[in-house]
XYZ file of C-alpha atoms in Angstrom:
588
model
C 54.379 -1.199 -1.415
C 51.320 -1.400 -4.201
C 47.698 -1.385 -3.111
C 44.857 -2.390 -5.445
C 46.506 -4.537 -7.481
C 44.503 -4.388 -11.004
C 43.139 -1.623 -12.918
C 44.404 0.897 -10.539
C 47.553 0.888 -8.400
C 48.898 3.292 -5.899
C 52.175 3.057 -4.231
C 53.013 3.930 -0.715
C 55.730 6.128 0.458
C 57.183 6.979 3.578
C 55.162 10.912 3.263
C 51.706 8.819 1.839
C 49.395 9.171 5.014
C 47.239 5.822 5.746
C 43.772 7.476 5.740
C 44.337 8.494 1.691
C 44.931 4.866 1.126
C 41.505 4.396 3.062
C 39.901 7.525 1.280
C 41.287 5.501 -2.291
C 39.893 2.224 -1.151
C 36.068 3.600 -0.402
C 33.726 1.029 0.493
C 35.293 -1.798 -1.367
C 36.312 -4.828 0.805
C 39.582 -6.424 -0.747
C 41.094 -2.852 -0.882
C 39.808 -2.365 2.531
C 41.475 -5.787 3.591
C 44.937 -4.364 2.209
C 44.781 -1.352 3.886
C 44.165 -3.242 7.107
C 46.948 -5.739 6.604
C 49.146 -1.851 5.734
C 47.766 -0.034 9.530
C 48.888 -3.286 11.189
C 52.268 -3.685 9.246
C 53.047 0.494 9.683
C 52.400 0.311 13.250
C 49.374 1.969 12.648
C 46.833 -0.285 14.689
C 46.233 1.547 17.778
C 44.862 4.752 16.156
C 41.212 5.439 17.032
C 40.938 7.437 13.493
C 42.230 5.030 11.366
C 40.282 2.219 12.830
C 37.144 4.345 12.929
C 37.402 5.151 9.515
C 38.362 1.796 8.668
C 34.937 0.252 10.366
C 32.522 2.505 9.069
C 33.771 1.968 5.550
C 33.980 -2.190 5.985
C 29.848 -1.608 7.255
C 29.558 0.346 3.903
C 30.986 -2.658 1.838
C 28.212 -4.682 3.461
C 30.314 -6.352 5.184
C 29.289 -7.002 8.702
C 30.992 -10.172 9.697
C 34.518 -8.241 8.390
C 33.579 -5.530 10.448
C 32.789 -7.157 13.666
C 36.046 -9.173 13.626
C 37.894 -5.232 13.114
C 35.098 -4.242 15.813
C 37.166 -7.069 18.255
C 40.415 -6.397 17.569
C 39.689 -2.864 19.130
C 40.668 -2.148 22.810
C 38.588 -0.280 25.108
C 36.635 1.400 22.387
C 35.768 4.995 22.929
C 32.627 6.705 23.012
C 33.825 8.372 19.510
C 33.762 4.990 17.814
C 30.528 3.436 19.744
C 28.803 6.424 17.784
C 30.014 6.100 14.637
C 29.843 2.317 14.404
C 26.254 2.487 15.464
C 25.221 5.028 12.915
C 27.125 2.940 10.013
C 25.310 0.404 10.740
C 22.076 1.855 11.325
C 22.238 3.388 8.007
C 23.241 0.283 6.379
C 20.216 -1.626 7.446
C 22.641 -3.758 9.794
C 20.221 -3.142 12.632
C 20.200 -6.050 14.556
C 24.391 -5.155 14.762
C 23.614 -1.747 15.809
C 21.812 -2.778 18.904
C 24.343 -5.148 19.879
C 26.792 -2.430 19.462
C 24.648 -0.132 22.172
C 24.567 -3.204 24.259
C 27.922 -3.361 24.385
C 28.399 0.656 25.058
C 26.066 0.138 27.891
C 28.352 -2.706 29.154
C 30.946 -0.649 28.648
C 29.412 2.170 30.964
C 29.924 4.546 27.782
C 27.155 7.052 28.703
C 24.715 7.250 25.130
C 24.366 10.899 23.460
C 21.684 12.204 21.437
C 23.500 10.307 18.648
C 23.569 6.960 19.909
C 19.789 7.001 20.517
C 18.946 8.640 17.370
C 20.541 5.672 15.592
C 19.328 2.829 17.844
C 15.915 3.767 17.788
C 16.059 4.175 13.597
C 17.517 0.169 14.037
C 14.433 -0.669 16.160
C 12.032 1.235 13.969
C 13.491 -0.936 10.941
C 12.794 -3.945 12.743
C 9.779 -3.064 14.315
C 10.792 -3.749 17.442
C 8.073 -2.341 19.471
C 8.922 -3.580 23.158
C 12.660 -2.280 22.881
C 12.129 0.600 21.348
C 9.848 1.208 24.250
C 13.088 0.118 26.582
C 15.215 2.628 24.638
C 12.788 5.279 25.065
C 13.290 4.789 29.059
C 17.346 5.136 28.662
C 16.207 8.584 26.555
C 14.646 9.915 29.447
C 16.963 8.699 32.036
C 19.969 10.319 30.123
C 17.985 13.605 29.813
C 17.419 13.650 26.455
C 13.350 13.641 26.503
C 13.460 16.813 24.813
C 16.225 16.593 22.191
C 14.699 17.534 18.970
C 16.747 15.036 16.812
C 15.888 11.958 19.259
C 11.913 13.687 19.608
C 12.354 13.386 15.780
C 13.682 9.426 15.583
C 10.877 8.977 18.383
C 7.517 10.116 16.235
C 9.420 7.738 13.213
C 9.766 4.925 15.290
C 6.249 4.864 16.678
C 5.047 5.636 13.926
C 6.265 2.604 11.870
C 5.741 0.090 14.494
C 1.599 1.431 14.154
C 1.732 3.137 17.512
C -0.075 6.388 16.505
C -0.970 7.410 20.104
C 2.410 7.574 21.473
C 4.108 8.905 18.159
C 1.254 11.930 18.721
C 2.199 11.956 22.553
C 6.135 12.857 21.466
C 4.688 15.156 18.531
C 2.808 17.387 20.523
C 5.816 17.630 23.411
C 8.313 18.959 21.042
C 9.273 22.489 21.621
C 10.659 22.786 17.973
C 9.447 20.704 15.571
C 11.095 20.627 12.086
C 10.351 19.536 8.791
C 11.714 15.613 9.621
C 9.048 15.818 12.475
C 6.182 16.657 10.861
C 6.907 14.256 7.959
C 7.502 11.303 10.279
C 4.228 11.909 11.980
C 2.347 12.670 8.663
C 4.414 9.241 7.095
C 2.718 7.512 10.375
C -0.774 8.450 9.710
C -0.544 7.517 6.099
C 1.537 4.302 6.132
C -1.016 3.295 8.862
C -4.131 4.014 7.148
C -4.976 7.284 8.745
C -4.563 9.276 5.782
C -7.888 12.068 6.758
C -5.226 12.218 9.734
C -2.317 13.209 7.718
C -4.056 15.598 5.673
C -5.247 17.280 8.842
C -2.093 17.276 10.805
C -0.768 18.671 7.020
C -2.816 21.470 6.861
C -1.851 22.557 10.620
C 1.934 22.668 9.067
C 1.059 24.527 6.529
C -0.492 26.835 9.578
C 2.718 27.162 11.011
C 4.502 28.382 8.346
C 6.549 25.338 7.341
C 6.760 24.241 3.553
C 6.353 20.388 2.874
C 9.624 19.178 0.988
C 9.466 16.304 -1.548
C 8.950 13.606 1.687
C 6.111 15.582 2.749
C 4.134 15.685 -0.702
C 4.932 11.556 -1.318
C 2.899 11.235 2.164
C 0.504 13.683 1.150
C -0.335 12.399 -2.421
C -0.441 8.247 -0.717
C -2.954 9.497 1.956
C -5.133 11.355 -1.003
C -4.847 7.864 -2.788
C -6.044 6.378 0.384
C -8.851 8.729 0.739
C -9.978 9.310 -3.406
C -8.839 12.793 -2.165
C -8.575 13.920 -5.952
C -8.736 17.693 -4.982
C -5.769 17.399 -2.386
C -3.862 15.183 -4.960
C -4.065 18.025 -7.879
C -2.727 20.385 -5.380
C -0.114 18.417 -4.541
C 0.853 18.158 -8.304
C 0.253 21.779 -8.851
C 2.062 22.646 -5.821
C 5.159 20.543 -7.080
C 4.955 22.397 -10.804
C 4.638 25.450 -8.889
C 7.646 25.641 -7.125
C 9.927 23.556 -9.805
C 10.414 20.907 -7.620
C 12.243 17.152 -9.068
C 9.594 15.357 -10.059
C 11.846 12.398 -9.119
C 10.825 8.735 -9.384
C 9.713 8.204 -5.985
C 7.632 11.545 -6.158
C 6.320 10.880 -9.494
C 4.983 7.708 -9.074
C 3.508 8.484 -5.864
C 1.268 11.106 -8.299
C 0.709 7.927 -10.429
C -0.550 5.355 -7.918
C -2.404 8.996 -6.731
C -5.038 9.704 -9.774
C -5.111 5.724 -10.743
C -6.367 5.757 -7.478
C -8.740 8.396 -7.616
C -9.729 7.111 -10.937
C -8.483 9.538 -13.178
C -5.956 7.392 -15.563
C -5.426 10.120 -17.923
C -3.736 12.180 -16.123
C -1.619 9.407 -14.319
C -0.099 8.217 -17.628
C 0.260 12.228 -18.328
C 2.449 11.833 -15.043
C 3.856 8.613 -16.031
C 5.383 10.044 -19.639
C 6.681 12.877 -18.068
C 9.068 11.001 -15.854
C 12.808 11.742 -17.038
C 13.547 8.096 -15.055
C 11.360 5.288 -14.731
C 12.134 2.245 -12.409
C 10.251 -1.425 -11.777
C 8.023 0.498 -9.731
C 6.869 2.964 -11.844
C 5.626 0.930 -14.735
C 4.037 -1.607 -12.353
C 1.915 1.492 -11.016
C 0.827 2.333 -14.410
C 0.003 -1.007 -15.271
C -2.050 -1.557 -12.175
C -3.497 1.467 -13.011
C -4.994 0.782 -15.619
C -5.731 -2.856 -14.549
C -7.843 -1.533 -11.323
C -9.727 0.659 -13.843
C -10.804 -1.435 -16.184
C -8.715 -0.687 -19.082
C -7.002 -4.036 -19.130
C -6.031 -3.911 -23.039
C -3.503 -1.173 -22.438
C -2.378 -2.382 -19.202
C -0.929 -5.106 -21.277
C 0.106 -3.043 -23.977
C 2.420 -1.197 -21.676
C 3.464 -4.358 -19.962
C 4.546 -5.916 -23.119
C 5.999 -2.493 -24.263
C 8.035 -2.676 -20.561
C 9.322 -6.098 -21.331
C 10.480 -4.348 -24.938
C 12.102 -1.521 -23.365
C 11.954 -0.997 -20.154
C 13.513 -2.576 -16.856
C 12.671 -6.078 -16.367
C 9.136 -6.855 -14.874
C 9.441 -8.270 -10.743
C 6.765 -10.491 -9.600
C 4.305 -7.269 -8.382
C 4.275 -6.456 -12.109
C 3.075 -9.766 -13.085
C 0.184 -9.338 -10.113
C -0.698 -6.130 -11.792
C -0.940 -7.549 -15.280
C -2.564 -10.916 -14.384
C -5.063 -8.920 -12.230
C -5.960 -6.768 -15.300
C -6.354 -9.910 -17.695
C -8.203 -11.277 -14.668
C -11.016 -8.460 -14.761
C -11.667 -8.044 -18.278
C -11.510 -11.984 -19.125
C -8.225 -11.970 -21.244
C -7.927 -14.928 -20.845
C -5.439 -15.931 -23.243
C -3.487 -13.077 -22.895
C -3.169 -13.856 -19.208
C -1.965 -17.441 -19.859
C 0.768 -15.850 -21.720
C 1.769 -13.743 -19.281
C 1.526 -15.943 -16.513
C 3.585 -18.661 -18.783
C 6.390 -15.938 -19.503
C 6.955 -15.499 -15.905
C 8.989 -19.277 -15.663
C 10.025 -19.284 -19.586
C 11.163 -15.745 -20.006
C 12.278 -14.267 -16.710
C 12.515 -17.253 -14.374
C 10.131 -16.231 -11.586
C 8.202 -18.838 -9.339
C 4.739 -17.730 -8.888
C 3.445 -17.497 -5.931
C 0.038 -17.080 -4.279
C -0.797 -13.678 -5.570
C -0.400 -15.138 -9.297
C -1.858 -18.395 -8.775
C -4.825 -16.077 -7.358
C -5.135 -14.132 -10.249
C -5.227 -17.042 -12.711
C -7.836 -18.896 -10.564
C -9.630 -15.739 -10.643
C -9.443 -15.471 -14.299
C -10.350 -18.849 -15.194
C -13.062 -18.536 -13.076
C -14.647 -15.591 -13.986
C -14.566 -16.701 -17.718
C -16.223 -19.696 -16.428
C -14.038 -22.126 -16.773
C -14.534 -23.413 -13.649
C -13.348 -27.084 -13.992
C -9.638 -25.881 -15.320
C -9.762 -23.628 -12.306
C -10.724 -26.051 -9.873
C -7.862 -28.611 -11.355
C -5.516 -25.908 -11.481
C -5.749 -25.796 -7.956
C -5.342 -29.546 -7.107
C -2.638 -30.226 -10.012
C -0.483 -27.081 -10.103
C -0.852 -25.530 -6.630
C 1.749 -26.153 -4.465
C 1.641 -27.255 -1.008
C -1.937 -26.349 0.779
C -3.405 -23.530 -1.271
C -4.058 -20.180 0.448
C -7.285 -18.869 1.834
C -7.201 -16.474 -1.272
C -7.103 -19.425 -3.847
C -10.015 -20.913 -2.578
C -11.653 -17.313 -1.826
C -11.153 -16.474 -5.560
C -12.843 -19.739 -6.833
C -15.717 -19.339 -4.362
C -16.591 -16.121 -5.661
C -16.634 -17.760 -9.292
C -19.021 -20.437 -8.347
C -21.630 -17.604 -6.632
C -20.953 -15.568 -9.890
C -21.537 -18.759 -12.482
C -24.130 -19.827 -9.268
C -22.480 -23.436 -9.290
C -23.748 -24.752 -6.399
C -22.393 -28.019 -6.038
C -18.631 -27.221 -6.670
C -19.565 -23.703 -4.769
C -20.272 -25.876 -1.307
C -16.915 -28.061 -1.755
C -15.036 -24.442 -2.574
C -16.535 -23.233 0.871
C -15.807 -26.401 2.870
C -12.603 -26.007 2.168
C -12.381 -22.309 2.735
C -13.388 -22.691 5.797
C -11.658 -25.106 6.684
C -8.480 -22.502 5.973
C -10.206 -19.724 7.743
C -13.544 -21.046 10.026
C -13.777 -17.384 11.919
C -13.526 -14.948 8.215
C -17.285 -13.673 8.219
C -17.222 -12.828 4.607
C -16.539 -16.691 3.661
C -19.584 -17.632 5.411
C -22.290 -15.098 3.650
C -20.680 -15.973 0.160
C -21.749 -19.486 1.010
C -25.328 -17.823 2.035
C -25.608 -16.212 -0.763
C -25.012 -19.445 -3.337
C -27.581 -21.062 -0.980
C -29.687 -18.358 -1.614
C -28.810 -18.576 -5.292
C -29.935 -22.330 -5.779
C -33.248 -21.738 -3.782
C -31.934 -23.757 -0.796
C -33.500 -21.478 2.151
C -32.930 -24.434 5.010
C -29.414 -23.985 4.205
C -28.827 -20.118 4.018
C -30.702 -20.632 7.995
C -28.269 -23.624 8.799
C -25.598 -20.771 7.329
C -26.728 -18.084 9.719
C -27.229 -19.915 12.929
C -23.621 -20.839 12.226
C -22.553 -17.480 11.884
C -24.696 -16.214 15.324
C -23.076 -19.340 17.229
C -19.450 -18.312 16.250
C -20.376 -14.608 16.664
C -19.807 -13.541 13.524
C -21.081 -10.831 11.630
C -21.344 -9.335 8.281
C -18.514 -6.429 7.731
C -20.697 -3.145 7.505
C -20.891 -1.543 4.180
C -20.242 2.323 3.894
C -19.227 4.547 1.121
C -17.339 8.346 1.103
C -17.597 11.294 -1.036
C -15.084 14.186 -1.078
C -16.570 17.532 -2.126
C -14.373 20.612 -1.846
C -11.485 18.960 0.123
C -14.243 17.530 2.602
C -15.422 14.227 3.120
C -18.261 12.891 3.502
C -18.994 9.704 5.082
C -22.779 7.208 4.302
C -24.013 4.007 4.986
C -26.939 2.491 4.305
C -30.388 3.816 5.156
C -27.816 6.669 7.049
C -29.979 9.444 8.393
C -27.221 11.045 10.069
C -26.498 13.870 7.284
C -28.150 17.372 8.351
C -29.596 17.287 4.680
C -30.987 13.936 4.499
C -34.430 14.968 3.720
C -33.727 16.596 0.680
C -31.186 13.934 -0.079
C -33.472 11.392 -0.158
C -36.193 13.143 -1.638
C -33.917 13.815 -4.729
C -32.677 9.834 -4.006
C -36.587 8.824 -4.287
C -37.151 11.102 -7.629
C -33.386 9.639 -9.733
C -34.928 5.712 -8.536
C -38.443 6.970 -10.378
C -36.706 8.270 -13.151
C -34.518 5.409 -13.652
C -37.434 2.862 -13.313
C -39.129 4.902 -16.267
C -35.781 4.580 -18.344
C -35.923 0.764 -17.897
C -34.327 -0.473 -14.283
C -35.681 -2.864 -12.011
C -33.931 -3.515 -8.838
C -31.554 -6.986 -8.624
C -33.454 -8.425 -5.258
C -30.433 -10.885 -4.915
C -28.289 -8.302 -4.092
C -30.108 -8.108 -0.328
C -30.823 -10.771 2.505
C -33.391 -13.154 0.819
C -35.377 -13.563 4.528
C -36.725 -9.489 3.760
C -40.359 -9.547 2.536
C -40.065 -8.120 -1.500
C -40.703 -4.481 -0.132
C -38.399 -4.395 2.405
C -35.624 -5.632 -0.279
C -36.939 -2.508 -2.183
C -36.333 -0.450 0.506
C -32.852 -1.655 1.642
C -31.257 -1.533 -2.121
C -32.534 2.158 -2.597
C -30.696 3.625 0.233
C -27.472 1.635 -0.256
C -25.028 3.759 0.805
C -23.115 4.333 -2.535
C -26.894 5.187 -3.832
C -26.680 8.115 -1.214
C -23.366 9.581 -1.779
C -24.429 9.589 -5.592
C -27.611 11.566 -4.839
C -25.713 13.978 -1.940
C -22.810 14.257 -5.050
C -25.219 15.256 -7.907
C -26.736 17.708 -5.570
C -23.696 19.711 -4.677
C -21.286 19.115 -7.607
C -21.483 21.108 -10.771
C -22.886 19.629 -13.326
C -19.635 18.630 -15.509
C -17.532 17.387 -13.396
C -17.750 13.696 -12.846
C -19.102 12.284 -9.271
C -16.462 10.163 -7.373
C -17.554 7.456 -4.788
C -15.633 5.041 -2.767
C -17.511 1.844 -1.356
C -15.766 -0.031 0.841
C -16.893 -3.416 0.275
C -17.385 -4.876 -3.548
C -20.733 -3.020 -4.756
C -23.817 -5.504 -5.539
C -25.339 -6.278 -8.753
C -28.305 -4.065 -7.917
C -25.938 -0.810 -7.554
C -24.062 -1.794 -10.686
C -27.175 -2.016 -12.644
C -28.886 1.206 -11.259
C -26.047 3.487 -11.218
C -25.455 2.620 -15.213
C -29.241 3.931 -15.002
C -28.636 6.786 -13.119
C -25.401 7.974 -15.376
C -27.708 8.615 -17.905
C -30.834 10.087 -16.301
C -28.615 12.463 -14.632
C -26.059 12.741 -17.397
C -23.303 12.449 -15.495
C -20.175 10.440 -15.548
C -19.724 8.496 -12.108
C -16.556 7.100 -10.964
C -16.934 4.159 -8.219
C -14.087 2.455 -6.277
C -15.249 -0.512 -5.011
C -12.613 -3.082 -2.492
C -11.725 -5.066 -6.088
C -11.874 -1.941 -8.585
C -12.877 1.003 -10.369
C -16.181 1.378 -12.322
C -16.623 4.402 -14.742
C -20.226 4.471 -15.322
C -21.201 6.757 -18.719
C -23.687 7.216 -20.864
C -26.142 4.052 -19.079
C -22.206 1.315 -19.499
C -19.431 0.465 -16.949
C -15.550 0.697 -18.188
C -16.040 -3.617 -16.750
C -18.102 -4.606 -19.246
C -20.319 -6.073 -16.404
C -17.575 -8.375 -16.139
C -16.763 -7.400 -12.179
């Protein structure tokens, strides 16, 4: 008899075992399908091995439906092939199949091992299914295996994913062993959930006990200093890599991309980027945002069109990343091209992020009519909150106040409880002059109980951080900070800089709007930062709101007074303030 009929053929005899013909056929599902129809022929049907091996390899050919129709032929199905079926499956991403294969173990009163529930909880971590994971966690304990290292393991992953830091810590801190999987699931946790001053910590207490991160461990590592504008951590983690001749594999290497862009040091990202042996989608969309975010726009769309020459072909997050770029530097007609090539070259529908950018761009180069009827004519179905946040913040920028008001009416409309929407609207009020309505705007915002997100700003300084906000007095060297704050405001005034009072609430009397602009926070971690950093390397701030006009305009003073280069990452972007200009142009 001849299997795999085409450009290979192999011919049974009566000495050929079945599980070579399976071993020949891999995970390929018409081969798989004659080697089934050659078990049941042979007699073969009723062995557990064969059929085992059989399953696991139809799950590999991504074939679930195939598999569960093997899966029913079987009778009374042992604990052996429960197991293995469940891992398959978990493994290939079938996880909803996986849990209806533990279902039916249970049903089956097939006791679960440490096997079964490492599996089944990986399936409800992919899923993120919180309240059965939960459920699974019971059956752990009930079977006695609470303090199985590999479940523990699956247990800090799971929790971790589904954003439930406190009980992922709870199972961390339990385990009498933990390995390298552990810590990285708990450190992945931290970071993938924001924490990252939380996975650096909990890093440095592995490093304490003696265990080496692999290359899981420094991808974490390098995302949580990307979080934090951890720059110091992030060389180390690059050094440490170099160090001990470790792959700098794609994953790895473009987690040291999105790394510096994000710390603001682009150089040495594309130094990263060029010495990648492979480079995937991902990887050139990183460098492109790159050097979107910090305000080199020109090459971010030389290396996109040098991608489209030779490198994979662009998704729809590259075109975000070059749209946003054109957006911030007003290319505008190098972003129409791009955003036209997405339909006419590579046959991608845009979607909300790239009709955002494109409003954004239009608007920001103040062509705020073609904006507006882009919305209404090309748009499709009811356009998202971001659309109409985008062209709001292009009518406060160009102060348009009559096309600004119908923007905001039907923001909120969208979104009546986003606090941000309603000071935006304040603040073209304010704009035009119109007082009664910036009070009509407030009263609004104190009936729905809405307030103003708090503005702070973070500094690291020798692997610390340090956290201000404004008029903070919290910092044990305040006095001298603000003494030195009070002297770089003098000198700048004497240079040429006079504050931007539109940048604060318009109800403060004129010296109180002094007052609240000087000790912005970003102003403070700039002062605290040319205090204790030496004097050539560059001062690093991250704000977490979009900085005001006044801070733009006095830290381009304050660059040059202090001659000092000063890196800011605001919530939209970086701004490289040198030598009294801003890598933006002032177009922000």
């Amino acid at each position: 008899m001849a299997y795999f009929h085409g450009n290979e053929t192999l011919r049974s005899t009566p000495h050929t075992p079945t599980h070579h013909f399976l071993l020949q056929a891999g995970p390929r599902l018409k081969p798989l399908q004659q080697v089934h129809a050659h078990i049941i022929v042979s007699g073969s049907g009723r062995s557990r091995s064969l059929l085992t091996k059989l399953l696991n390899l139809a799950c590999a050919a991504g074939s679930i439906g195939y598999t569960h129709r093997i899966f029913l032929s079987v009778t009374k199905p042992d604990s052996f092939l429960f197991n293995s079926l469940i891992k398959s499956t978990s493994k290939f991403h079938f996880s909803i199949y996986s849990l209806y294969l533990y279902s039916c173990m249970l049903l089956c009163n097939i006791s679960p091992s440490n096997y079964t529930f490492t599996s089944v909880i990986k399936s409800c971590a992919d899923m993120s299914f919180l309240k059965l994971g939960k459920v699974i966690h019971g059956h752990v304990l009930v079977n006695g295996f609470g303090l199985d290292v590999y479940v523990q393991a699956a247990l800090v992953a799971f929790y971790g994913k589904s954003g439930d830091l406190g009980n992922a810590r709870k199972v961390f801190d339990k385990m009498p062993v933990r390995s390298i999987v552990a810590w990285n699931s708990m450190i992945s946790g931290y970071e993938q959930n924001g924490y990252g001053k939380n996975a650096i910590t909990l890093f440095k207490k592995m490093r304490e006990a003696g265990i080496e991160p692999d290359s899981t461990t420094l991808v974490s590592l390098s995302s949580a200093c990307a979080q934090l504008g951890a720059l110091g951590m992030g060389c180390w983690v690059h050094e440490y890599i170099a160090r001990h001749g470790l792959n700098l594999n794609v994953v790895l290497g473009t987690s040291l991309i999105n790394m510096y862009t994000r710390c603001g040091d682009v150089g040495r990202a594309r130094e990263v980027f060029d010495s990648m042996n492979e480079r995937n989608v991902v990887a050139w969309t990183a460098m492109i945002s790159g050097y979107g975010m910090n305000g080199f726009a020109h090459q971010a769309v030389e290396l996109f069109d040098e991608m489209r020459r030779r490198g994979p072909c662009p998704n729809s997050i590259t075109f975000v990343a070059a749209l946003s770029a054109c957006a911030h530097a007003g290319l505008v007609k190098e972003g129409r091209r791009v955003f036209a090539s997405m339909r006419e070259e590579y046959h991608l529908m845009p979607g909300v992020e790239h009709h955002v950018c494109l409003v954004d761009m239009l608007g920001r180069a103040g062509l705020l009519d073609e904006a507006y009827s882009f919305i209404n004519e090309e748009v499709p179905k009811e356009p998202a909150a971001a659309i109409w946040t985008a062209m709001l913040g292009a009518c406060k920028m160009h102060k348009n106040l009559d096309l600004g008001v119908q923007v905001a009416e039907q923001l909120l409309n969208v979104e009546p409880e986003n606090p941000g929407h309603y000071v935006m609207l304040s603040n073209i009020y304010a704009l035009a002059g119109r007082m009664d309505r910036v009070e009509m705007v407030r009263n609004i915002m104190i009936k729905k109980s809405l307030k103003k997100q708090v503005g702070y700003s973070t500094i690291e300084i020798d692997n610390k951080t340090y956290f201000f906000s404004m008029g903070d007095k919290s910092h044990p060297e305040t006095n001298e900070i603000y003494r030195y704050l009070d002297e770089l405001m003098s000198r700048c005034r004497e240079a040429g800089y006079a504050a931007v009072p539109e940048s604060v609430l318009h109800e403060l009397e004129e010296e109180e709007r002094e007052f609240a602009l000087r000790y912005h926070s970003e102003k403070l971690a700039i002062a605290f930062g040319l205090l204790k950093i030496r004097h050539e390397a560059p001062i690093r701030i991250i704000k977490n709101l979009r900085m005001c006009e006044d801070c733009h305009w006095a830290i381009k003073y304050i660059s040059v007074v202090g001659n000092r280069e000063i890196i800011v990452r605001d919530k939209l972007r970086f701004h490289h303030f040198k030598d009294g200009s801003c890598s933006c142009q002032d177009y922000w």
